[in-house]
Amino acid sequence: MATLKDVAERAGVTVTTVSRMLNNRVQISPKTRDKINRAIKELDYQPNELARSLSKKSSQMIGLIIATANNYFFCKVINSIERYTAMYGYKLLLCISNHETEKEVEYFSMLKAHKVAGVILASHTQNLEKYLNFTAPIIAFDRTLSPHIPSVCSDNFNGGVLAANHLLEKHCKRPAYFRDTQKTGMHASFRYDGFAETFRGHGIEPIIYSAPPECFISMRYEDSIRAFFRDHPEIDSVFTSNDIIAMQILRYCAQNGISVPGQLKVIGYDDTDLSSFCYPALTTISQPVDDNCRFAVESIVNFKEKSIPISTVFPVRLIQREST
Amino acid sequence: MATLKDVAERAGVTVTTVSRMLNNRVQISPKTRDKINRAIKELDYQPNELARSLSKKSSQMIGLIIATANNYFFCKVINSIERYTAMYGYKLLLCISNHETEKEVEYFSMLKAHKVAGVILASHTQNLEKYLNFTAPIIAFDRTLSPHIPSVCSDNFNGGVLAANHLLEKHCKRPAYFRDTQKTGMHASFRYDGFAETFRGHGIEPIIYSAPPECFISMRYEDSIRAFFRDHPEIDSVFTSNDIIAMQILRYCAQNGISVPGQLKVIGYDDTDLSSFCYPALTTISQPVDDNCRFAVESIVNFKEKSIPISTVFPVRLIQREST
DNA sequence: ATATAAATGTCAAGGGGTTGACATATTTAC
DNA sequence: GTAAATATGTCAACCCCTTGACATTTATAT
């Protein structure tokens, strides 16, 4: 493979000049610019990014630590983050922790060793000591890790409020919130707060049901949905913490002759593609995934010039479809 | 950040010794081993991977170029590849081409510049010239890129055969195959071959319907499904090229009072989680995603010792659920 | 005690770019 | 024509780790 030196020789200039041009550190006359470009073409030269990053002490890579990719919502996140990462000329180092804290810590130090430009944390690690002696920016996605680590998220509380108001408009009296077991620090727990407070304002106390933690990993809620309906046959509406649960509730209803939205209104969360593919199509809370992702990436990219606000919240909105 | 030199000084040995230990190139006495380990701990030392890779002229990174992550099946692929990548101590550089050939080529040269250990191509690039002058191994996932690039895929032909035989057992007489517009080189086209040949063996010619190419990007088949049913009201069974299409067909049927499996039998492809979440749950062809991914990663990891077979095919199986 | 093997040390040259300091050559402006 | 501005060149150190050649010390075996 051709090196800087080869290019310089071929173009009849110094490596310094070539390097300066490649990093546009100074003006280069059109003439030399041409010569150099020609040499680069002819030699099919590509700067060795490793050497480059080593010199600069920082790579153009962004690390994303995420719990899983086996989930429509997180896929959207990965997709979106990759897009912005590439847009800014950065590369994405994807780390899937599979919900294991230990792995997350490992990944973290790996990213450190690779001198990444920044880390986006979309998993639920709580062991923070290791992170703090890290010069690159860290940004937490949809969760609060510590008072010192900036986070970006959507307005979970309002998501709950919107869902509750929508159900109230539809005259629901016996609402339930079906969620995953919450890990500490996850902003998703605010959804319930918004949901419950709104209903309480109308003298209604919603039922809350937490699926066992393993469901969040397997994404299979069949058993807990059955248990849920056994325990709460009286409900007339259910708000779920993601579309996958909602979809499985729709399946349960279809199997058991519960008409949706007639007998039961269902609201999902996330507005993944799923929600419009199932029948009835899901009313759901749309998260501003793209805004969140762009913000996270831009925070890292512009870290040197702009400091990152400790908390950034983007608005959500309710998308009405057929299930309410 | 501490460097090798710092560790060596602290441990009272030479950098050579430390390096040798870290790369276990020679035996190190327990005594020095201890001293070094202690120094590493105390300094919280982490080898600079950039420098390391630069020296070794190859990084421990694997590049994955994939068309999208906005799709359940590809998510499974990403998830699985990441898992094996990590298992072997490699890191995953994720490149999402968004179906743009130009971007794929760019990504490719970026990966080259980063001296990745290998590239897994799960997109549909056909411009191969640029790839061939690449020393690291390339492996194509579920497609044939050129006779010189090894590929790993599942037995698409047999997938079609299994679906056809299953429908034949259910006495279907007017089958259809609903697929995406095929790009050249995609092995998915063999599915139709297997499906059609099997039916032809029974004197039946299946209908084939190709959704417009944009559907594969948007994943929204609603319009083309409507057109499909308008044009082919007589069908009694449909085999689709992925579960997402099948799911949307289920939705169409529910909306239009077509009973499944009563009036119409539906078979999907991929066996993504979706297939068991919808109602009726989808009969589908299960792809050995994990085998494919493991094979792809291992091929790269073991490249120096083992050459990669030009073609590797893993078996598929039919999972019967409620839609047939 | 001696020969042999094992463990470290020493030294230095890479790997491929970046960068600062300073010198020199080439343009541009008036 | 001269001064100022612009464009290159020169040189060398640095980023941090790897590796080969060879020398030296220490442990093990007989």
XYZ file of C-alpha atoms (C1' of nucleotides) in Angstrom:
708
model
C 0.000 0.000 0.000
C 1.195 3.460 -0.889
C 2.213 5.747 1.941
C 2.368 9.473 2.371
C 6.006 9.346 1.436
C 5.273 7.625 -1.852
C 2.732 10.255 -2.715
C 5.109 13.049 -1.837
C 7.886 11.594 -3.951
C 5.624 11.035 -6.891
C 4.226 14.528 -6.686
C 7.683 15.980 -6.217
C 6.883 17.653 -2.923
C 7.494 16.955 0.739
C 5.423 14.787 3.012
C 4.809 17.884 5.043
C 3.116 19.557 2.127
C 0.975 16.554 1.386
C 0.039 16.164 5.008
C -0.774 19.831 5.248
C -2.994 19.598 2.257
C -4.772 16.480 3.459
C -5.475 18.129 6.748
C -6.023 21.498 5.102
C -3.873 23.204 7.560
C -2.574 25.869 5.177
C -3.326 27.195 1.724
C -1.981 25.102 -1.078
C -1.538 26.517 -4.569
C -3.774 24.972 -7.207
C -0.695 23.749 -9.021
C 0.695 21.614 -6.218
C -2.778 20.638 -5.223
C -3.139 19.152 -8.672
C 0.143 17.378 -8.594
C -0.638 15.842 -5.277
C -4.110 14.812 -6.249
C -2.780 13.177 -9.352
C -0.201 11.267 -7.364
C -2.881 10.132 -4.932
C -5.041 8.865 -7.756
C -2.211 7.138 -9.523
C -1.057 5.375 -6.415
C -4.564 4.764 -5.155
C -3.344 6.224 -1.916
C -5.341 6.060 1.247
C -4.134 7.564 4.455
C -3.666 4.958 7.120
C -6.287 5.925 9.622
C -4.571 4.088 12.403
C -1.406 6.113 12.037
C -3.428 9.233 11.706
C -5.447 8.641 14.809
C -2.356 7.658 16.702
C -0.713 10.944 15.881
C -3.770 12.939 16.654
C -4.437 10.957 19.779
C -8.047 10.580 18.867
C -9.872 8.561 16.297
C -12.861 9.475 14.233
C -14.839 6.736 15.831
C -17.864 6.900 18.006
C -18.720 4.021 20.276
C -22.292 3.007 20.818
C -23.021 0.719 23.734
C -26.501 -0.630 23.501
C -28.275 -3.438 25.278
C -29.534 -5.285 22.249
C -30.186 -5.019 18.555
C -32.885 -7.612 18.697
C -35.619 -5.111 19.080
C -37.305 -2.880 16.594
C -36.885 0.263 18.607
C -33.181 -0.180 19.204
C -32.742 -0.940 15.548
C -34.153 2.430 14.741
C -31.698 3.898 17.178
C -28.743 2.076 15.673
C -29.820 2.976 12.200
C -30.221 6.606 13.017
C -27.007 6.918 14.978
C -25.071 5.271 12.208
C -26.532 7.692 9.729
C -25.474 10.779 11.625
C -22.143 9.276 12.505
C -21.396 8.730 8.838
C -22.777 12.117 7.905
C -20.124 13.758 10.048
C -17.365 11.565 8.726
C -17.163 9.432 11.822
C -17.334 5.675 12.122
C -19.468 3.631 14.390
C -18.096 1.014 16.725
C -21.093 -1.012 17.756
C -21.111 -2.715 21.126
C -24.036 -4.851 22.137
C -23.981 -5.617 25.809
C -26.826 -8.067 25.817
C -27.930 -6.472 29.086
C -24.791 -7.607 30.879
C -23.240 -4.924 33.013
C -19.936 -6.692 33.016
C -19.788 -6.625 29.253
C -20.643 -2.962 29.222
C -17.715 -2.147 31.414
C -15.451 -4.215 29.205
C -16.721 -2.470 26.135
C -16.155 0.807 27.761
C -12.509 0.213 28.383
C -12.130 -1.213 24.924
C -13.493 2.007 23.492
C -11.084 3.906 25.668
C -8.204 1.854 24.327
C -9.332 2.706 20.851
C -9.305 6.402 21.621
C -12.812 6.921 20.385
C -14.043 10.458 19.987
C -16.985 9.776 22.243
C -19.389 7.197 23.587
C -23.134 6.994 23.401
C -24.542 4.882 26.173
C -27.895 3.369 25.436
C -27.603 0.603 27.937
C -28.161 0.574 31.629
C -24.827 0.432 33.288
C -24.613 1.945 36.685
C -20.971 1.341 37.541
C -19.671 4.728 36.833
C -16.352 4.955 38.560
C -14.585 3.604 35.555
C -16.102 6.133 33.247
C -15.194 9.277 34.938
C -11.510 9.199 34.148
C -12.333 9.418 30.517
C -11.502 12.462 28.510
C -13.817 11.804 25.598
C -17.432 12.867 25.944
C -20.065 10.396 27.045
C -23.721 10.879 26.473
C -26.463 8.783 27.957
C -29.376 7.905 25.795
C -32.783 7.829 27.425
C -31.405 7.382 30.888
C -29.607 9.176 33.638
C -26.350 7.582 34.633
C -24.986 10.142 36.979
C -25.393 13.825 37.609
C -22.193 14.418 35.681
C -23.022 12.585 32.496
C -25.210 14.459 30.054
C -28.283 12.693 28.825
C -30.595 13.075 25.888
C -34.050 11.661 25.945
C -37.599 12.191 24.896
C -40.285 13.581 27.091
C -41.346 10.397 28.761
C -43.538 12.080 31.308
C -45.511 13.801 28.620
C -45.778 10.535 26.723
C -47.727 9.217 29.676
C -49.824 12.359 29.859
C -50.711 12.193 26.174
C -51.732 8.573 26.448
C -53.856 9.248 29.516
C -55.574 12.240 27.996
C -56.326 10.309 24.876
C -57.900 7.508 26.862
C -59.830 9.978 28.950
C -61.253 11.488 25.797
C -62.359 8.018 24.831
C -64.101 7.740 28.201
C -61.914 5.036 29.599
C -62.419 4.441 33.284
C -60.259 1.443 34.081
C -56.860 1.992 32.575
C -53.768 -0.065 33.080
C -50.093 0.499 32.411
C -48.189 -2.552 31.294
C -44.450 -2.175 31.430
C -41.164 -3.916 31.876
C -39.550 -4.171 35.232
C -37.728 -0.902 35.537
C -34.037 -0.553 35.964
C -32.982 2.434 37.958
C -32.146 5.502 35.996
C -34.315 4.638 33.044
C -36.390 7.543 31.992
C -39.125 5.244 30.831
C -40.393 5.190 34.397
C -41.587 8.759 33.988
C -44.150 7.528 31.521
C -46.066 5.926 34.287
C -45.838 9.043 36.393
C -47.360 11.150 33.640
C -49.979 8.547 32.937
C -50.959 8.025 36.548
C -50.956 11.660 37.562
C -53.204 12.590 34.703
C -55.708 9.916 35.564
C -55.549 10.756 39.229
C -56.488 14.271 38.301
C -59.743 12.693 37.201
C -60.133 10.549 40.244
C -58.948 7.384 38.585
C -56.088 5.239 39.811
C -54.594 3.208 36.978
C -53.482 -0.321 37.460
C -49.777 -0.914 36.999
C -48.357 -4.202 35.912
C -44.688 -5.036 35.574
C -43.640 -7.961 33.438
C -40.794 -10.040 34.845
C -37.359 -8.758 33.847
C -36.567 -11.634 31.533
C -39.315 -10.488 29.206
C -37.342 -7.430 28.250
C -34.595 -9.690 27.024
C -36.648 -12.306 25.258
C -39.301 -9.830 24.128
C -41.847 -12.576 24.720
C -44.653 -11.378 26.923
C -47.195 -14.072 26.177
C -47.235 -15.574 29.635
C -47.255 -12.332 31.495
C -50.008 -10.967 29.287
C -52.103 -13.962 30.162
C -51.414 -13.399 33.836
C -52.182 -9.742 33.437
C -55.612 -10.379 31.944
C -56.344 -13.029 34.518
C -55.628 -10.585 37.307
C -57.308 -7.601 35.708
C -60.248 -8.676 33.602
C -62.020 -5.421 34.311
C -59.751 -3.043 32.427
C -61.015 -1.081 29.455
C -57.695 0.272 28.233
C -54.032 -0.505 28.410
C -50.982 1.607 27.783
C -47.779 -0.321 27.230
C -44.163 0.667 27.510
C -43.410 -0.444 23.964
C -45.081 -1.485 20.750
C -43.961 -5.064 21.001
C -45.942 -5.593 24.165
C -48.911 -3.840 22.619
C -48.703 -6.035 19.588
C -48.704 -9.145 21.706
C -51.680 -7.822 23.593
C -53.474 -7.405 20.291
C -52.686 -10.997 19.563
C -54.053 -12.061 22.923
C -57.227 -10.103 22.276
C -57.696 -11.614 18.833
C -57.242 -15.062 20.277
C -59.633 -14.452 23.113
C -62.351 -12.593 21.342
C -61.694 -9.257 22.975
C -62.480 -6.576 20.436
C -60.055 -3.714 20.008
C -60.821 -0.861 20.265
C -64.415 -1.823 21.146
C -63.856 -3.584 24.452
C -60.282 -2.621 25.008
C -58.263 0.338 23.853
C -54.574 -0.181 23.411
C -51.789 2.379 23.193
C -48.244 1.380 22.450
C -44.991 3.265 22.728
C -42.229 4.022 20.232
C -44.114 4.147 16.945
C -42.000 1.480 15.360
C -43.076 0.180 11.976
C -44.815 -2.626 13.745
C -47.506 -0.358 14.963
C -48.896 0.272 11.521
C -48.418 -3.276 10.301
C -50.593 -5.023 12.807
C -54.351 -5.155 12.917
C -55.811 -3.073 14.296
C -52.961 -0.655 13.720
C -51.655 0.663 17.003
C -52.212 4.039 18.471
C -48.837 4.821 19.939
C -46.537 7.452 21.305
C -43.968 8.463 18.751
C -40.501 9.003 20.093
C -38.240 11.497 18.368
C -35.569 8.887 17.804
C -33.981 10.832 15.060
C -33.708 14.017 17.081
C -32.239 12.148 19.989
C -29.715 10.392 17.830
C -28.695 13.450 15.942
C -28.241 15.313 19.147
C -26.131 12.579 20.665
C -23.858 12.373 17.660
C -23.562 16.106 17.219
C -22.727 16.530 20.862
C -19.728 14.333 20.402
C -18.705 15.781 17.083
C -18.851 19.330 18.373
C -17.592 18.541 21.804
C -14.520 20.701 21.550
C -16.431 23.804 20.618
C -19.679 23.317 22.433
C -20.204 21.834 25.818
C -23.038 19.383 26.225
C -26.066 20.379 28.282
C -26.568 18.053 31.183
C -30.065 17.207 30.060
C -31.821 17.534 26.733
C -35.387 16.514 26.173
C -37.239 16.257 22.882
C -41.009 16.217 22.608
C -43.095 13.161 21.843
C -46.439 12.963 20.138
C -49.381 10.645 20.041
C -50.207 8.939 16.785
C -53.755 7.783 16.638
C -54.459 4.694 14.609
C -57.030 1.984 14.951
C -56.541 0.550 18.401
C -58.246 3.353 20.335
C -2.791 8.007 30.157
C -0.115 5.563 31.168
C 2.002 4.045 28.430
C 3.938 0.871 28.114
C 7.016 2.710 29.204
C 5.398 3.873 32.411
C 4.392 0.349 33.229
C 7.875 -0.942 32.521
C 9.476 1.673 34.704
C 7.093 1.079 37.531
C 7.568 -2.651 37.355
C 11.330 -2.245 37.086
C 11.608 -4.094 33.796
C 11.964 -3.194 30.131
C 9.219 -2.293 27.738
C 10.279 -5.299 25.727
C 9.477 -7.588 28.611
C 6.128 -6.011 29.196
C 5.271 -6.123 25.540
C 6.367 -9.703 25.337
C 4.162 -10.620 28.216
C 1.174 -8.746 26.881
C 1.513 -10.517 23.585
C 2.610 -13.721 25.284
C 5.416 -14.181 22.941
C 7.733 -15.866 25.441
C 7.598 -17.385 28.889
C 7.596 -14.914 31.714
C 8.484 -15.925 35.239
C 5.669 -15.669 37.763
C 7.672 -13.112 39.663
C 7.972 -10.559 36.889
C 4.502 -11.390 35.738
C 3.313 -10.280 39.144
C 5.330 -7.112 39.157
C 4.034 -6.162 35.760
C 0.464 -6.957 36.559
C 0.683 -4.883 39.683
C 2.088 -1.958 37.758
C -0.680 -2.275 35.199
C -3.294 -2.226 37.908
C -1.764 0.673 39.734
C -1.459 2.786 36.640
C -4.761 1.616 35.229
C -2.837 0.930 32.080
C -4.496 0.119 28.831
C -2.570 -0.625 25.713
C -3.255 1.879 23.001
C -4.981 -0.206 20.408
C -4.219 2.250 17.681
C -0.502 1.980 18.213
C -0.803 -1.728 18.520
C -2.705 -2.158 15.330
C -0.386 0.204 13.559
C 2.602 -1.883 14.518
C 0.919 -5.098 13.616
C -0.483 -3.631 10.439
C -3.874 -5.049 11.164
C -6.559 -4.170 13.604
C -8.873 -6.406 15.515
C -11.849 -4.922 13.801
C -14.318 -6.477 11.479
C -16.331 -4.330 9.140
C -19.933 -5.118 8.411
C -21.527 -3.410 5.453
C -25.241 -3.870 5.494
C -28.052 -2.210 3.607
C -30.172 -1.224 6.571
C -30.786 -1.817 10.223
C -34.379 -0.796 9.930
C -35.585 -4.297 9.458
C -36.083 -7.091 11.888
C -34.147 -9.629 9.917
C -31.075 -7.486 9.477
C -31.199 -6.649 13.139
C -30.901 -10.294 13.922
C -27.927 -10.397 11.622
C -26.270 -7.417 13.241
C -26.950 -8.764 16.672
C -25.541 -12.131 15.877
C -22.480 -10.860 14.079
C -21.686 -8.523 16.910
C -21.939 -11.384 19.346
C -19.461 -13.565 17.535
C -17.203 -10.660 16.803
C -16.979 -9.869 20.489
C -16.628 -13.508 21.397
C -13.418 -13.685 19.410
C -12.089 -10.454 20.831
C -12.782 -8.441 17.720
C -14.701 -5.215 17.374
C -17.465 -4.407 14.972
C -17.398 -1.422 12.687
C -20.935 -1.050 11.478
C -21.614 0.486 8.088
C -25.142 0.986 6.922
C -25.296 1.739 3.244
C -28.945 2.558 3.087
C -29.022 0.686 -0.206
C -26.714 3.189 -1.865
C -23.966 1.603 -3.885
C -21.894 4.712 -3.743
C -21.912 4.667 0.018
C -20.942 1.046 0.031
C -17.875 1.744 -1.993
C -16.956 4.602 0.292
C -17.383 2.421 3.309
C -15.265 -0.160 1.747
C -12.310 2.095 1.305
C -12.807 3.482 4.763
C -12.551 -0.018 6.158
C -9.438 -0.523 4.139
C -7.950 2.636 5.579
C -8.687 1.304 9.014
C -6.890 -1.928 8.262
C -9.767 -4.064 9.344
C -9.183 -7.759 9.724
C -11.994 -8.544 7.321
C -15.255 -7.398 5.842
C -18.658 -8.999 5.843
C -20.782 -7.755 2.982
C -24.476 -8.021 3.544
C -25.439 -5.388 1.041
C -25.800 -5.599 -2.678
C -22.851 -3.863 -4.175
C -21.782 -5.033 -7.539
C -18.816 -2.770 -8.214
C -16.113 -5.155 -7.455
C -12.999 -3.743 -9.012
C -12.203 -1.771 -5.918
C -12.455 -4.743 -3.679
C -10.095 -7.053 -5.304
C -6.937 -5.258 -4.319
C -7.702 -5.885 -0.733
C -5.617 -8.195 1.354
C -8.080 -8.768 4.147
C -10.731 -11.418 3.637
C -14.174 -10.481 2.389
C -17.191 -12.649 2.797
C -20.536 -12.087 1.164
C -23.623 -12.722 3.172
C -26.577 -14.250 1.386
C -25.435 -13.129 -2.023
C -22.855 -13.826 -4.662
C -20.705 -10.867 -5.516
C -18.177 -12.430 -7.776
C -16.778 -15.862 -8.379
C -13.765 -14.892 -6.309
C -15.485 -13.736 -3.185
C -16.632 -16.449 -0.821
C -20.232 -16.369 0.246
C -22.217 -17.840 3.075
C -25.936 -18.216 2.842
C -28.840 -20.392 3.724
C -30.453 -22.856 1.435
C -32.822 -20.533 -0.313
C -33.833 -23.037 -2.938
C -34.868 -25.506 -0.316
C -36.732 -22.785 1.525
C -38.948 -22.527 -1.530
C -39.277 -26.269 -1.755
C -40.304 -26.599 1.888
C -42.917 -23.897 1.510
C -44.323 -25.458 -1.625
C -44.482 -28.934 -0.160
C -46.190 -27.628 2.912
C -48.830 -25.886 0.829
C -49.251 -28.955 -1.319
C -49.929 -30.987 1.805
C -52.589 -28.466 2.659
C -54.105 -29.021 -0.781
C -53.411 -25.566 -2.109
C -53.975 -25.258 -5.810
C -53.455 -21.577 -6.553
C -50.277 -20.478 -4.901
C -48.505 -17.174 -5.287
C -45.046 -15.953 -4.443
C -44.868 -12.366 -3.280
C -41.412 -10.917 -3.251
C -39.318 -7.815 -3.558
C -37.869 -6.784 -6.843
C -34.707 -8.799 -7.018
C -31.289 -7.330 -7.297
C -28.835 -9.434 -9.193
C -26.721 -11.766 -7.150
C -29.190 -12.073 -4.314
C -29.666 -15.640 -3.352
C -33.219 -14.946 -2.345
C -34.209 -15.439 -5.941
C -33.577 -19.145 -5.556
C -36.518 -19.306 -3.228
C -38.837 -18.782 -6.083
C -37.061 -21.402 -8.127
C -37.519 -24.008 -5.438
C -41.095 -22.966 -4.878
C -42.039 -22.917 -8.534
C -40.257 -26.103 -9.495
C -41.925 -28.032 -6.740
C -45.364 -26.847 -7.734
C -44.657 -27.467 -11.370
C -43.849 -31.039 -10.469
C -47.509 -31.204 -9.505
C -48.742 -29.475 -12.601
C -49.282 -26.140 -10.920
C -47.733 -22.871 -12.039
C -47.515 -20.408 -9.160
C -48.185 -16.766 -9.636
C -45.248 -14.491 -9.030
C -45.611 -10.935 -7.920
C -42.787 -8.461 -7.416
C -43.350 -5.418 -5.273
C -41.774 -2.229 -6.577
C -38.181 -1.719 -5.424
C -38.969 1.166 -3.100
C -40.942 -1.187 -0.886
C -37.788 -2.956 0.182
C -36.511 0.313 1.521
C -39.638 1.632 3.145
C -40.844 -1.812 4.207
C -44.355 -0.615 3.473
C -46.156 -2.973 1.152
C -49.690 -1.834 1.761
C -50.302 -0.474 -1.724
C -48.691 -3.310 -3.551
C -50.540 -5.845 -1.439
C -53.782 -4.182 -2.434
C -52.754 -4.319 -6.072
C -51.707 -7.903 -5.671
C -55.080 -8.978 -4.323
C -56.871 -6.960 -6.957
C -54.962 -8.748 -9.682
C -55.084 -12.176 -8.132
C -58.280 -12.666 -6.163
C -58.276 -16.374 -6.912
C -55.211 -17.402 -4.917
C -55.532 -19.776 -2.001
C -52.018 -19.392 -0.623
C -49.150 -16.966 -0.635
C -45.491 -17.404 0.156
C -43.621 -14.180 0.823
C -39.971 -13.325 0.724
C -39.997 -12.031 4.274
C -42.103 -11.947 7.394
C -42.811 -8.271 7.161
C -44.655 -8.691 3.914
C -46.500 -11.669 5.332
C -47.505 -9.677 8.352
C -48.892 -6.925 6.210
C -50.793 -9.478 4.192
C -52.309 -10.737 7.421
C -53.354 -7.214 8.146
C -54.922 -6.900 4.714
C -56.809 -10.123 5.248
C -58.093 -9.052 8.640
C -59.267 -5.786 7.192
C -60.943 -7.425 4.259
C -62.521 -10.368 5.922
C -60.309 -12.980 4.358
C -59.835 -15.735 6.875
C -56.369 -17.098 7.453
C -55.672 -19.980 7.198
C -59.235 -20.822 6.141
C -59.422 -18.983 2.863
C -55.815 -18.112 2.464
C -52.682 -19.780 3.736
C -49.700 -17.570 4.347
C -46.055 -18.513 4.699
C -43.439 -15.952 5.594
C -39.679 -16.068 5.491
C -36.984 -15.441 8.109
C -38.735 -16.486 11.301
C -38.223 -13.169 12.960
C -39.941 -12.571 16.283
C -42.726 -10.899 14.394
C -43.963 -14.166 13.090
C -45.035 -15.401 16.474
C -46.360 -12.074 17.674
C -49.005 -11.538 15.044
C -52.350 -13.220 14.775
C -52.566 -15.720 13.358
C -48.948 -16.515 14.070
C -47.033 -17.013 10.870
C -45.839 -20.221 9.422
C -42.433 -19.297 8.122
C -39.105 -20.515 6.880
C -36.489 -20.200 9.556
C -33.122 -19.021 8.368
C -30.020 -20.164 10.207
C -28.945 -16.618 10.873
C -26.748 -17.603 13.710
C -24.903 -20.255 11.742
C -24.374 -17.873 8.878
C -23.080 -15.163 11.130
C -20.829 -17.400 13.099
C -19.396 -18.787 9.935
C -18.765 -15.356 8.493
C -17.001 -14.137 11.603
C -14.992 -17.290 12.104
C -13.884 -17.226 8.501
C -12.316 -13.864 9.084
C -10.881 -14.687 12.460
C -9.266 -17.876 11.216
C -8.366 -16.549 7.834
C -4.651 -17.001 8.254
C -4.922 -20.653 9.133
C -7.931 -21.725 7.153
C -8.937 -20.625 3.721
C -12.578 -19.813 3.166
C -14.653 -22.090 0.971
C -16.076 -20.258 -1.977
C -19.599 -21.188 -1.029
C -21.137 -22.330 2.225
C -24.800 -23.136 2.608
C -26.674 -23.819 5.800
C -30.030 -25.579 5.904
C -33.351 -23.878 6.552
C -36.452 -25.319 8.110
C -40.135 -24.680 8.058
C -41.816 -23.621 11.256
C -45.499 -24.276 11.228
C -47.665 -21.913 13.195
C -51.207 -20.745 12.696
C -51.307 -19.202 9.248
C -51.384 -22.463 7.288
C 30.359 -27.773 38.892
C 29.085 -27.535 34.297
C 26.145 -27.527 30.476
C 21.737 -26.268 28.999
C 17.580 -24.003 29.053
C 14.777 -20.203 30.447
C 14.069 -15.442 31.471
C 15.318 -10.605 30.774
C 17.761 -6.890 29.111
C 19.614 -3.755 25.510
C 19.231 -1.370 21.419
C 17.200 0.293 17.567
C 14.416 0.225 13.726
C 10.137 0.292 12.224
C 4.644 1.180 11.531
C 2.560 5.812 8.861
C 1.277 10.219 9.902
C 1.335 14.956 12.340
C 3.248 19.079 13.726
C 6.066 22.974 15.149
C 9.949 25.915 14.210
C 12.342 28.011 10.939
C 14.213 28.843 6.358
C 13.533 29.732 1.594
C 11.170 30.516 -2.598
C 7.315 32.424 -5.064
C 3.396 35.689 -5.586
C 0.963 39.720 -4.975
C 0.336 44.562 -3.978
C 1.423 49.345 -4.307
C 11.255 47.556 -7.239
C 10.475 46.512 -2.725
C 7.879 44.981 1.078
C 4.498 41.969 2.631
C 2.002 37.913 2.086
C 1.674 33.289 0.536
C 3.371 28.794 -0.488
C 6.825 25.081 0.212
C 10.698 22.943 1.996
C 13.656 20.998 5.741
C 14.323 18.613 9.816
C 13.246 16.154 13.563
C 10.547 14.853 17.302
C 6.495 12.527 18.571
C 2.277 9.278 18.911
C 2.781 4.194 21.418
C 3.733 -0.253 20.629
C 6.119 -4.365 18.221
C 9.874 -7.075 17.016
C 14.268 -9.030 15.762
C 19.051 -9.764 16.936
C 22.041 -10.492 20.359
C 23.870 -10.258 25.069
C 23.436 -11.307 29.793
C 21.601 -13.136 33.869
C 19.193 -16.732 36.402
C 17.271 -21.214 37.103
C 17.351 -26.296 36.235
C 19.303 -30.674 35.303
C 22.902 -34.007 35.627
